[in-house]
Tab-separated table of C-alpha atoms in Angstrom:
chain	number	residue	atom	x	y	z
C	130	MET	CA	33.977	-46.204	16.937
C	131	ASP	CA	32.277	-42.923	16.067
C	132	THR	CA	34.617	-40.128	17.157
C	133	GLY	CA	31.795	-37.579	17.051
C	134	ASN	CA	29.761	-39.613	19.517
C	135	ALA	CA	32.841	-40.135	21.672
C	136	ALA	CA	33.519	-36.398	21.772
C	137	TRP	CA	29.913	-35.627	22.653
C	138	MET	CA	29.791	-38.177	25.468
C	139	LEU	CA	33.044	-36.891	26.975
C	140	THR	CA	31.607	-33.379	26.799
C	141	SER	CA	28.382	-34.576	28.400
C	142	ALA	CA	30.328	-36.189	31.236
C	143	ALA	CA	32.057	-32.857	31.862
C	144	LEU	CA	28.729	-30.999	31.777
C	145	VAL	CA	27.122	-33.363	34.281
C	146	PHE	CA	30.198	-33.118	36.515
C	147	LEU	CA	29.666	-29.335	36.568
C	148	MET	CA	26.199	-29.868	38.004
C	149	THR	CA	27.527	-30.867	41.422
C	150	PRO	CA	29.454	-27.586	41.844
C	151	GLY	CA	26.222	-25.977	40.631
C	152	VAL	CA	24.332	-27.704	43.441
C	153	ALA	CA	27.021	-26.556	45.877
C	154	PHE	CA	26.471	-22.893	44.982
C	155	PHE	CA	22.688	-23.262	44.696
C	156	TYR	CA	22.476	-24.729	48.180
C	157	GLY	CA	25.362	-22.662	49.530
C	158	GLY	CA	23.537	-19.439	48.770
C	159	MET	CA	20.347	-20.670	50.398
C	160	VAL	CA	21.850	-21.433	53.804
C	161	ARG	CA	22.871	-18.861	56.389
C	162	ALA	CA	26.344	-17.341	56.166
C	163	LYS	CA	27.568	-19.461	59.071
C	164	ALA	CA	26.988	-22.697	57.112
C	165	VAL	CA	27.965	-21.924	53.515
C	166	LEU	CA	31.405	-23.556	53.624
C	167	ASN	CA	29.933	-26.713	55.075
C	168	MET	CA	27.405	-26.857	52.224
C	169	LEU	CA	30.178	-26.516	49.648
C	170	MET	CA	32.226	-29.178	51.418
C	171	LEU	CA	29.335	-31.648	51.480
C	172	SER	CA	29.176	-31.451	47.683
C	173	ALA	CA	32.953	-31.777	47.451
C	174	ALA	CA	32.746	-34.950	49.534
C	175	ALA	CA	29.947	-36.252	47.314
C	176	ILE	CA	32.247	-35.921	44.305
C	177	SER	CA	35.354	-37.366	45.910
C	178	VAL	CA	33.890	-40.283	47.861
C	179	THR	CA	31.655	-41.290	44.952
C	180	ALA	CA	34.619	-41.286	42.568
C	181	ILE	CA	36.474	-43.740	44.807
C	182	ILE	CA	33.487	-46.037	45.380
C	183	TRP	CA	32.583	-45.964	41.683
C	184	THR	CA	36.106	-47.006	40.736
C	185	PHE	CA	36.246	-49.859	43.225
C	186	TRP	CA	32.809	-51.482	42.901
C	187	GLY	CA	30.062	-48.950	42.146
C	188	TRP	CA	30.418	-49.283	38.373
C	189	SER	CA	30.314	-53.056	38.632
C	190	ILE	CA	27.196	-53.126	40.823
C	191	ALA	CA	25.363	-50.715	38.537
C	192	TYR	CA	26.440	-51.760	35.046
C	193	ALA	CA	29.316	-54.206	34.634
C	194	GLY	CA	28.411	-57.040	36.976
C	195	LYS	CA	26.222	-60.046	36.241
C	196	ASP	CA	22.607	-59.468	37.233
C	197	ILE	CA	21.568	-60.771	40.654
C	198	GLY	CA	17.814	-60.964	41.122
C	199	GLY	CA	17.127	-57.919	38.983
C	200	ILE	CA	18.384	-55.727	41.848
C	201	PHE	CA	22.140	-55.314	41.381
C	202	GLY	CA	25.154	-56.550	39.480
C	203	ASP	CA	27.939	-58.515	41.106
C	204	PRO	CA	30.733	-56.264	42.434
C	205	ALA	CA	33.560	-58.490	41.179
C	206	THR	CA	33.202	-58.365	37.387
C	207	GLY	CA	34.003	-54.678	37.097
C	208	PHE	CA	36.028	-54.330	40.313
C	209	LEU	CA	38.574	-51.529	39.878
C	210	LEU	CA	37.213	-51.134	36.333
C	211	LYS	CA	38.981	-54.273	35.151
C	212	ASP	CA	36.205	-54.890	32.627
C	213	SER	CA	36.544	-51.428	31.097
C	214	MET	CA	40.271	-50.638	30.986
C	215	VAL	CA	43.227	-52.466	29.449
C	216	ALA	CA	46.949	-51.756	29.165
C	217	LYS	CA	48.106	-51.605	25.552
C	218	ASP	CA	51.455	-50.460	24.184
C	219	GLY	CA	52.451	-48.988	27.525
C	220	VAL	CA	49.289	-46.958	28.180
C	221	PHE	CA	45.823	-47.654	29.500
C	222	THR	CA	42.887	-47.448	27.122
C	223	ALA	CA	39.313	-48.698	26.884
C	224	ALA	CA	38.886	-52.456	26.818
C	225	ASN	CA	35.902	-52.121	24.493
C	226	THR	CA	36.082	-49.793	21.492
C	227	SER	CA	33.659	-51.624	19.216
C	228	GLY	CA	30.595	-49.504	20.008
C	229	ASP	CA	29.726	-45.915	19.170
C	230	TYR	CA	32.230	-44.713	21.771
C	231	PRO	CA	34.761	-46.353	24.126
C	232	GLY	CA	33.362	-48.067	27.205
C	233	SER	CA	35.681	-46.044	29.438
C	234	ILE	CA	33.666	-42.932	28.560
C	235	ASP	CA	30.521	-44.611	29.844
C	236	VAL	CA	32.256	-45.229	33.175
C	237	ALA	CA	32.986	-41.514	33.429
C	238	PHE	CA	29.535	-40.383	32.294
C	239	GLN	CA	27.679	-42.627	34.719
C	240	ALA	CA	29.986	-41.681	37.601
C	241	THR	CA	28.889	-38.055	37.309
C	242	PHE	CA	25.248	-39.115	37.676
C	243	ALA	CA	26.084	-40.890	40.918
C	244	MET	CA	27.886	-37.782	42.190
C	245	ILE	CA	25.041	-35.362	41.549
C	246	THR	CA	22.406	-37.733	42.955
C	247	VAL	CA	23.947	-38.093	46.392
C	248	ALA	CA	24.861	-34.390	46.442
C	249	LEU	CA	21.179	-33.486	46.113
C	250	ILE	CA	20.504	-35.000	49.540
C	251	THR	CA	22.682	-32.348	51.205
C	252	GLY	CA	20.005	-29.713	50.687
C	253	ALA	CA	17.710	-31.458	53.151
C	254	ILE	CA	20.253	-31.825	55.952
C	255	ALA	CA	21.858	-28.384	55.775
C	256	GLU	CA	23.431	-26.607	58.746
C	257	ARG	CA	23.499	-29.489	61.218
C	258	VAL	CA	25.340	-32.662	60.137
C	259	LYS	CA	28.898	-33.815	60.775
C	260	TYR	CA	31.171	-33.874	57.751
C	261	SER	CA	32.721	-37.175	58.867
C	262	THR	CA	29.344	-38.903	59.106
C	263	TRP	CA	28.341	-37.527	55.722
C	264	MET	CA	31.434	-38.952	54.025
C	265	LEU	CA	30.695	-42.449	55.312
C	266	PHE	CA	27.041	-42.065	54.354
C	267	VAL	CA	28.042	-41.262	50.764
C	268	ALA	CA	30.140	-44.427	50.531
C	269	LEU	CA	27.364	-46.626	51.908
C	270	TRP	CA	24.552	-44.972	49.977
C	271	ILE	CA	26.276	-45.155	46.600
C	272	THR	CA	27.053	-48.832	47.263
C	273	PHE	CA	23.685	-50.028	48.541
C	274	ASP	CA	21.218	-47.525	47.099
C	275	TYR	CA	22.338	-45.606	44.029
C	276	ALA	CA	24.259	-48.343	42.215
C	277	PRO	CA	21.480	-50.943	42.635
C	278	MET	CA	18.849	-48.374	41.618
C	279	ALA	CA	20.787	-47.549	38.451
C	280	HIS	CA	21.042	-51.270	37.735
C	281	MET	CA	17.328	-51.834	38.283
C	282	VAL	CA	16.264	-49.010	35.964
C	283	TRP	CA	19.010	-48.685	33.348
C	284	ASN	CA	20.678	-52.086	33.115
C	285	GLY	CA	17.874	-54.569	32.571
C	286	GLY	CA	16.831	-54.898	36.203
C	287	LEU	CA	13.472	-54.998	37.953
C	288	LEU	CA	12.396	-51.451	37.031
C	289	SER	CA	13.756	-51.414	33.484
C	290	PRO	CA	11.753	-51.529	30.228
C	291	THR	CA	12.396	-55.288	30.160
C	292	GLY	CA	11.939	-55.837	33.898
C	293	ALA	CA	9.280	-57.830	35.694
C	294	ILE	CA	6.892	-54.900	36.202
C	295	SER	CA	6.989	-53.875	32.549
C	296	GLN	CA	6.559	-57.447	31.365
C	297	ALA	CA	3.641	-58.086	33.703
C	298	LEU	CA	1.723	-55.069	32.420
C	299	GLY	CA	2.780	-55.192	28.790
C	300	ALA	CA	4.224	-51.672	28.740
C	301	ALA	CA	7.853	-50.578	28.933
C	302	ALA	CA	8.751	-48.361	31.884
C	303	HIS	CA	10.510	-45.198	30.743
C	304	ASP	CA	13.092	-43.086	32.570
C	305	PHE	CA	15.197	-41.265	30.012
C	306	ALA	CA	17.712	-39.535	32.274
C	307	GLY	CA	16.886	-40.087	35.930
C	308	GLY	CA	13.411	-39.217	37.183
C	309	THR	CA	13.488	-42.300	39.408
C	310	VAL	CA	17.201	-43.099	39.657
C	311	VAL	CA	18.237	-39.549	40.500
C	312	HIS	CA	15.406	-37.314	41.681
C	313	ILE	CA	12.823	-39.567	43.323
C	314	ASN	CA	15.632	-41.627	44.814
C	315	ALA	CA	17.504	-38.643	46.271
C	316	ALA	CA	14.350	-36.974	47.568
C	317	THR	CA	13.160	-40.139	49.295
C	318	ALA	CA	16.562	-40.550	50.917
C	319	ALA	CA	16.495	-36.902	51.949
C	320	LEU	CA	13.090	-37.219	53.603
C	321	VAL	CA	14.038	-40.380	55.466
C	322	THR	CA	17.248	-38.779	56.687
C	323	VAL	CA	15.653	-35.611	58.053
C	324	LEU	CA	12.946	-37.616	59.801
C	325	ILE	CA	15.651	-39.553	61.648
C	326	ILE	CA	18.137	-36.776	62.433
C	327	GLY	CA	15.584	-34.088	63.277
C	328	LYS	CA	15.105	-30.375	62.702
C	329	ARG	CA	17.429	-27.416	62.905
C	330	LYS	CA	17.157	-25.272	66.010
C	331	GLY	CA	14.651	-22.539	65.267
C	332	PHE	CA	12.934	-24.302	62.378
C	333	GLY	CA	9.347	-23.095	62.149
C	334	THR	CA	9.779	-20.510	64.913
C	335	GLN	CA	12.250	-18.038	63.422
C	336	PRO	CA	13.058	-16.861	59.882
C	337	ILE	CA	15.853	-18.839	58.204
C	338	ARG	CA	16.671	-16.982	54.995
C	339	PRO	CA	19.207	-17.359	52.165
C	340	HIS	CA	22.375	-15.400	52.828
C	341	ASN	CA	23.543	-14.995	49.210
C	342	VAL	CA	20.884	-14.938	46.488
C	343	PRO	CA	23.429	-14.340	43.680
C	344	PHE	CA	25.010	-17.687	44.668
C	345	VAL	CA	21.583	-19.293	44.314
C	346	MET	CA	21.118	-17.842	40.830
C	347	LEU	CA	24.655	-18.804	39.803
C	348	GLY	CA	24.043	-22.361	40.958
C	349	ALA	CA	20.736	-22.566	39.091
C	350	PHE	CA	22.281	-21.351	35.838
C	351	LEU	CA	25.170	-23.812	36.200
C	352	LEU	CA	22.631	-26.565	36.755
C	353	TRP	CA	20.659	-25.576	33.662
C	354	PHE	CA	23.852	-25.533	31.602
C	355	GLY	CA	24.989	-28.880	32.997
C	356	TRP	CA	21.552	-30.375	32.398
C	357	PHE	CA	22.218	-30.308	28.659
C	358	GLY	CA	24.802	-33.015	29.281
C	359	PHE	CA	22.458	-34.742	31.714
C	360	ASN	CA	19.508	-35.000	29.322
C	361	ALA	CA	20.962	-34.611	25.832
C	362	GLY	CA	23.883	-36.817	26.871
C	363	SER	CA	21.419	-39.544	27.799
C	364	ALA	CA	20.800	-40.046	24.076
C	365	PHE	CA	24.289	-41.640	24.140
C	366	GLY	CA	25.330	-40.065	20.873
C	367	ALA	CA	25.498	-36.867	18.856
C	368	ASN	CA	22.147	-37.486	17.201
C	369	GLY	CA	18.659	-36.133	16.689
C	370	THR	CA	17.408	-37.382	20.041
C	371	ALA	CA	20.175	-35.459	21.793
C	372	GLY	CA	19.200	-32.318	19.924
C	373	TYR	CA	15.548	-32.748	20.778
C	374	ALA	CA	16.313	-33.438	24.445
C	375	TRP	CA	18.143	-30.083	24.534
C	376	VAL	CA	15.026	-28.367	23.183
C	377	SER	CA	12.522	-30.081	25.477
C	378	THR	CA	14.761	-29.501	28.488
C	379	THR	CA	14.928	-25.773	27.817
C	380	ALA	CA	11.202	-25.504	27.107
C	381	ALA	CA	10.259	-27.228	30.357
C	382	ALA	CA	12.700	-25.235	32.483
C	383	ALA	CA	11.501	-21.959	30.990
C	384	ALA	CA	7.835	-22.808	31.528
C	385	ALA	CA	8.479	-23.902	35.098
C	386	MET	CA	10.406	-20.753	35.970
C	387	LEU	CA	7.549	-18.576	34.712
C	388	ALA	CA	4.869	-20.725	36.355
C	389	TRP	CA	6.661	-20.650	39.724
C	390	GLY	CA	6.992	-16.876	39.400
C	391	PHE	CA	3.305	-16.369	38.636
C	392	THR	CA	2.396	-18.606	41.571
C	393	GLU	CA	4.612	-16.543	43.868
C	394	LYS	CA	3.148	-13.309	42.548
C	395	VAL	CA	-0.383	-14.457	43.325
C	396	ARG	CA	0.584	-15.672	46.790
C	397	SER	CA	3.002	-12.971	47.961
C	398	GLY	CA	2.932	-10.160	45.420
C	399	HIS	CA	6.548	-10.676	44.291
C	400	TYR	CA	8.598	-12.448	41.647
C	401	THR	CA	11.607	-13.520	43.714
C	402	ALA	CA	15.037	-14.465	42.399
C	403	VAL	CA	15.104	-17.525	44.654
C	404	GLY	CA	11.740	-18.509	43.207
C	405	ALA	CA	13.017	-18.097	39.652
C	406	ALA	CA	16.036	-20.270	40.428
C	407	SER	CA	13.899	-22.905	42.127
C	408	GLY	CA	11.418	-22.870	39.252
C	409	MET	CA	14.171	-23.478	36.713
C	410	VAL	CA	15.392	-26.480	38.663
C	411	ALA	CA	11.866	-27.837	39.143
C	412	GLY	CA	11.281	-27.789	35.385
C	413	LEU	CA	14.612	-29.442	34.706
C	414	VAL	CA	13.789	-32.162	37.212
C	415	ALA	CA	10.332	-32.819	35.795
C	416	ILE	CA	11.447	-33.138	32.172
C	417	THR	CA	14.370	-35.435	33.008
C	418	PRO	CA	12.543	-38.774	32.658
C	419	ALA	CA	10.502	-37.597	29.664
C	420	ALA	CA	12.823	-35.416	27.583
C	421	ASP	CA	12.839	-37.760	24.587
C	422	VAL	CA	9.180	-38.844	24.490
C	423	VAL	CA	7.044	-35.710	24.899
C	424	SER	CA	6.335	-33.074	22.256
C	425	PRO	CA	7.425	-29.439	22.703
C	426	LEU	CA	3.897	-28.535	23.819
C	427	TRP	CA	3.736	-31.298	26.407
C	428	ALA	CA	7.262	-30.441	27.584
C	429	MET	CA	6.067	-26.923	28.355
C	430	VAL	CA	2.928	-28.278	30.014
C	431	ILE	CA	5.029	-30.579	32.204
C	432	GLY	CA	7.239	-27.626	33.107
C	433	ALA	CA	4.288	-25.391	33.934
C	434	ILE	CA	2.629	-28.050	36.078
C	435	ALA	CA	5.909	-28.671	37.883
C	436	GLY	CA	6.437	-24.957	38.475
C	437	VAL	CA	3.075	-24.517	40.178
C	438	VAL	CA	2.920	-27.797	42.086
C	439	THR	CA	6.490	-27.775	43.404
C	440	CYS	CA	6.109	-24.166	44.523
C	441	LEU	CA	3.093	-25.180	46.580
C	442	ALA	CA	4.699	-28.440	47.730
C	443	CYS	CA	7.603	-26.619	49.359
C	444	GLY	CA	5.213	-25.467	52.070
C	445	LEU	CA	4.365	-29.016	53.114
C	446	LYS	CA	7.379	-29.214	55.416
C	447	PHE	CA	5.866	-26.566	57.677
C	448	LYS	CA	2.478	-28.282	57.698
C	449	PHE	CA	3.900	-31.711	58.515
C	450	GLY	CA	6.859	-30.557	60.606
C	451	TYR	CA	9.851	-32.072	58.795
C	452	ASP	CA	12.902	-29.877	58.214
C	453	ASP	CA	13.777	-30.406	54.563
C	454	SER	CA	16.038	-27.384	54.757
C	455	LEU	CA	16.319	-26.452	51.066
C	456	ASP	CA	13.282	-28.260	49.637
C	457	VAL	CA	14.810	-31.375	48.148
C	458	VAL	CA	11.516	-33.207	48.648
C	459	GLY	CA	9.382	-30.364	47.325
C	460	VAL	CA	11.460	-29.762	44.186
C	461	HIS	CA	13.178	-33.044	43.340
C	462	GLY	CA	10.734	-35.512	44.853
C	463	VAL	CA	7.551	-33.871	43.635
C	464	GLY	CA	9.146	-32.752	40.363
C	465	GLY	CA	10.527	-36.218	39.681
C	466	LEU	CA	7.143	-37.791	40.365
C	467	ILE	CA	5.397	-35.318	38.074
C	468	GLY	CA	7.710	-36.065	35.166
C	469	THR	CA	7.666	-39.812	35.716
C	470	VAL	CA	3.891	-40.099	36.009
C	471	LEU	CA	3.032	-37.647	33.214
C	472	ILE	CA	4.827	-39.874	30.711
C	473	GLY	CA	1.726	-42.028	31.162
C	474	PHE	CA	-0.371	-39.147	29.839
C	475	PHE	CA	1.887	-37.371	27.345
C	476	GLY	CA	4.460	-39.928	26.137
C	477	VAL	CA	4.319	-40.164	22.355
C	478	GLY	CA	2.289	-43.190	21.240
C	479	THR	CA	1.993	-44.628	24.751
C	480	GLY	CA	0.356	-41.909	26.867
C	481	LEU	CA	-3.372	-41.609	27.462
C	482	PHE	CA	-3.493	-38.280	25.602
C	483	THR	CA	-1.382	-39.477	22.665
C	484	GLY	CA	-3.099	-42.640	21.526
C	485	GLY	CA	-1.805	-45.000	24.203
C	486	SER	CA	-3.525	-46.906	26.983
C	487	TRP	CA	-3.709	-46.968	30.757
C	488	ARG	CA	-0.870	-49.505	30.892
C	489	GLN	CA	1.910	-46.951	30.508
C	490	LEU	CA	0.485	-44.814	33.294
C	491	VAL	CA	0.221	-47.762	35.672
C	492	VAL	CA	3.769	-48.902	34.880
C	493	GLN	CA	5.144	-45.424	35.542
C	494	ILE	CA	3.337	-45.183	38.870
C	495	LEU	CA	4.399	-48.653	40.010
C	496	VAL	CA	8.035	-48.083	39.083
C	497	ALA	CA	8.031	-44.812	41.021
C	498	LEU	CA	6.471	-46.486	44.069
C	499	VAL	CA	8.970	-49.356	44.049
C	500	ALA	CA	11.835	-46.869	43.729
C	501	ILE	CA	10.489	-44.928	46.717
C	502	LEU	CA	10.123	-48.102	48.775
C	503	TYR	CA	13.616	-49.357	47.972
C	504	SER	CA	15.251	-46.007	48.670
C	505	ALA	CA	13.315	-45.523	51.911
C	506	VAL	CA	14.234	-48.932	53.313
C	507	VAL	CA	17.920	-48.847	52.358
C	508	THR	CA	18.422	-45.246	53.435
C	509	SER	CA	16.656	-45.846	56.751
C	510	ILE	CA	19.036	-48.673	57.588
C	511	ILE	CA	22.120	-46.643	56.673
C	512	VAL	CA	21.039	-43.454	58.451
C	513	PHE	CA	19.890	-45.268	61.586
C	514	ALA	CA	23.132	-47.256	61.792
C	515	LEU	CA	25.220	-44.099	61.492
C	516	GLU	CA	23.055	-42.312	64.049
C	517	LYS	CA	23.661	-45.087	66.594
C	518	THR	CA	27.411	-45.231	65.955
C	519	MET	CA	28.991	-41.972	64.809
C	520	GLY	CA	26.012	-39.697	65.339
C	521	TRP	CA	24.783	-37.267	62.692
C	522	ARG	CA	24.540	-33.916	64.412
C	523	VAL	CA	26.961	-31.367	65.702
C	524	THR	CA	26.144	-30.058	69.178
C	525	GLU	CA	23.397	-27.491	69.612
C	526	ALA	CA	25.952	-24.862	70.584
C	527	GLN	CA	27.993	-25.575	67.448
C	528	GLU	CA	24.887	-25.406	65.280
C	529	VAL	CA	23.881	-22.055	66.747
C	530	SER	CA	27.348	-20.523	66.462
C	531	GLY	CA	27.808	-21.945	62.981
C	532	ILE	CA	28.746	-25.330	61.577
C	533	ASP	CA	31.476	-23.790	59.418
C	534	MET	CA	33.603	-23.062	62.481
C	535	ALA	CA	32.612	-26.302	64.215
C	536	ASP	CA	33.432	-28.638	61.317
C	537	GLN	CA	35.650	-26.699	58.920
C	538	GLY	CA	37.359	-24.401	61.423
C	539	GLU	CA	36.987	-21.372	59.155
C	540	ARG	CA	34.480	-18.770	58.022
C	541	ALA	CA	33.434	-17.901	54.492
C	542	TYR	CA	33.475	-14.172	55.162
C	543	ASP	CA	36.206	-13.797	57.770
C	544	PHE	CA	37.266	-10.299	56.782
C	545	ALA	CA	36.039	-8.169	59.706
C	546	GLY	CA	39.478	-7.941	61.293
C	547	THR	CA	41.140	-7.138	57.984
C	548	ALA	CA	38.627	-4.389	57.270
C	549	SER	CA	39.199	-2.839	60.692
C	550	SER	CA	42.972	-2.768	60.244
C	551	VAL	CA	42.636	-1.185	56.809
C	552	LEU	CA	40.397	1.546	58.207
C	553	LYS	CA	42.924	2.269	60.951
C	554	GLU	CA	45.673	2.676	58.360
C	555	VAL	CA	43.510	5.043	56.312
C	556	LYS	CA	42.865	7.171	59.383
């Protein structure tokens, strides 16, 4: 065992864990004041429910179980982590310590990816969904969507470098840290969900603005910081690839932030803080699948393309009439597609612009399309079933008055009475 690698992977797991609180603040600042607590709670549920499901059978379906049809692993092999943990001398430790780092660390690292992926969906369904329905959705979605998707892409399944699609075309599909598994998957699920549950009251007819832009910026910076564990940690060791992934991640995020800002300036005359935060995230999303295989120049190009295109894509919801509240589709879906597909152009030695052939491009496109199809079908079944049983939405009156009071029974800024009493005492 390499203790340096072990330390880095534990650190990376902690960094990726921090990304879900980052999402909570990023989204929490973007909603109206009457829904901020609910947004934070949806992310908290994503962490907690995922942790339980991952411990019981999620890890086994994604990584530990024997492959079933290239789609998922059996849930029994790693049930309750029995493949990864062992009691020795009165304490529990990793069952496998022969690699670069203990297998138990991999369980932790991959769990944080599952948490952040399902948390991303909350941005699309903001201000209108029941907390109880969301918790059950997380359990079902991690089981039937995320874990199989991780298996298909990262554990030798259908969409992996050794999977059927790659073998048929003679080119290895590449997703370094989650362009398909995380971003395309979450965005597809988000779009399907909002199409089924419907729009917020007032969407498209009245302004719905962020209530706390500093929260948005705080969340974006936490995400950028956590992304170093997300991308550099996906090198699975303290090595040169990890160092380069840090560099390419920063270059892409920086280019995207500037490109989004310039696009906003041309369109509206302003460089907004919300735009800067969204641009950062768009660049981080786009470089995720490609962080290890594109040069610094191409990393910046990917970031710049993502910054412009995702900025424009966020307006599609008004044109087509779907209420993706906080632009999960526009940022994560479009950004994830950009990064995944552009590997076919810019990937070192395999891309069309770097001495490769059309095969890599076709593989990347096909893998993305299959991921979209799988996520759309599975999510549709889950969301529709929950809609017909528990129901997704709070009542219209509760939505208008504020979902924080309806679902959490409290307000984020409930200090009006306190302020009044203080003023009376001063007088």
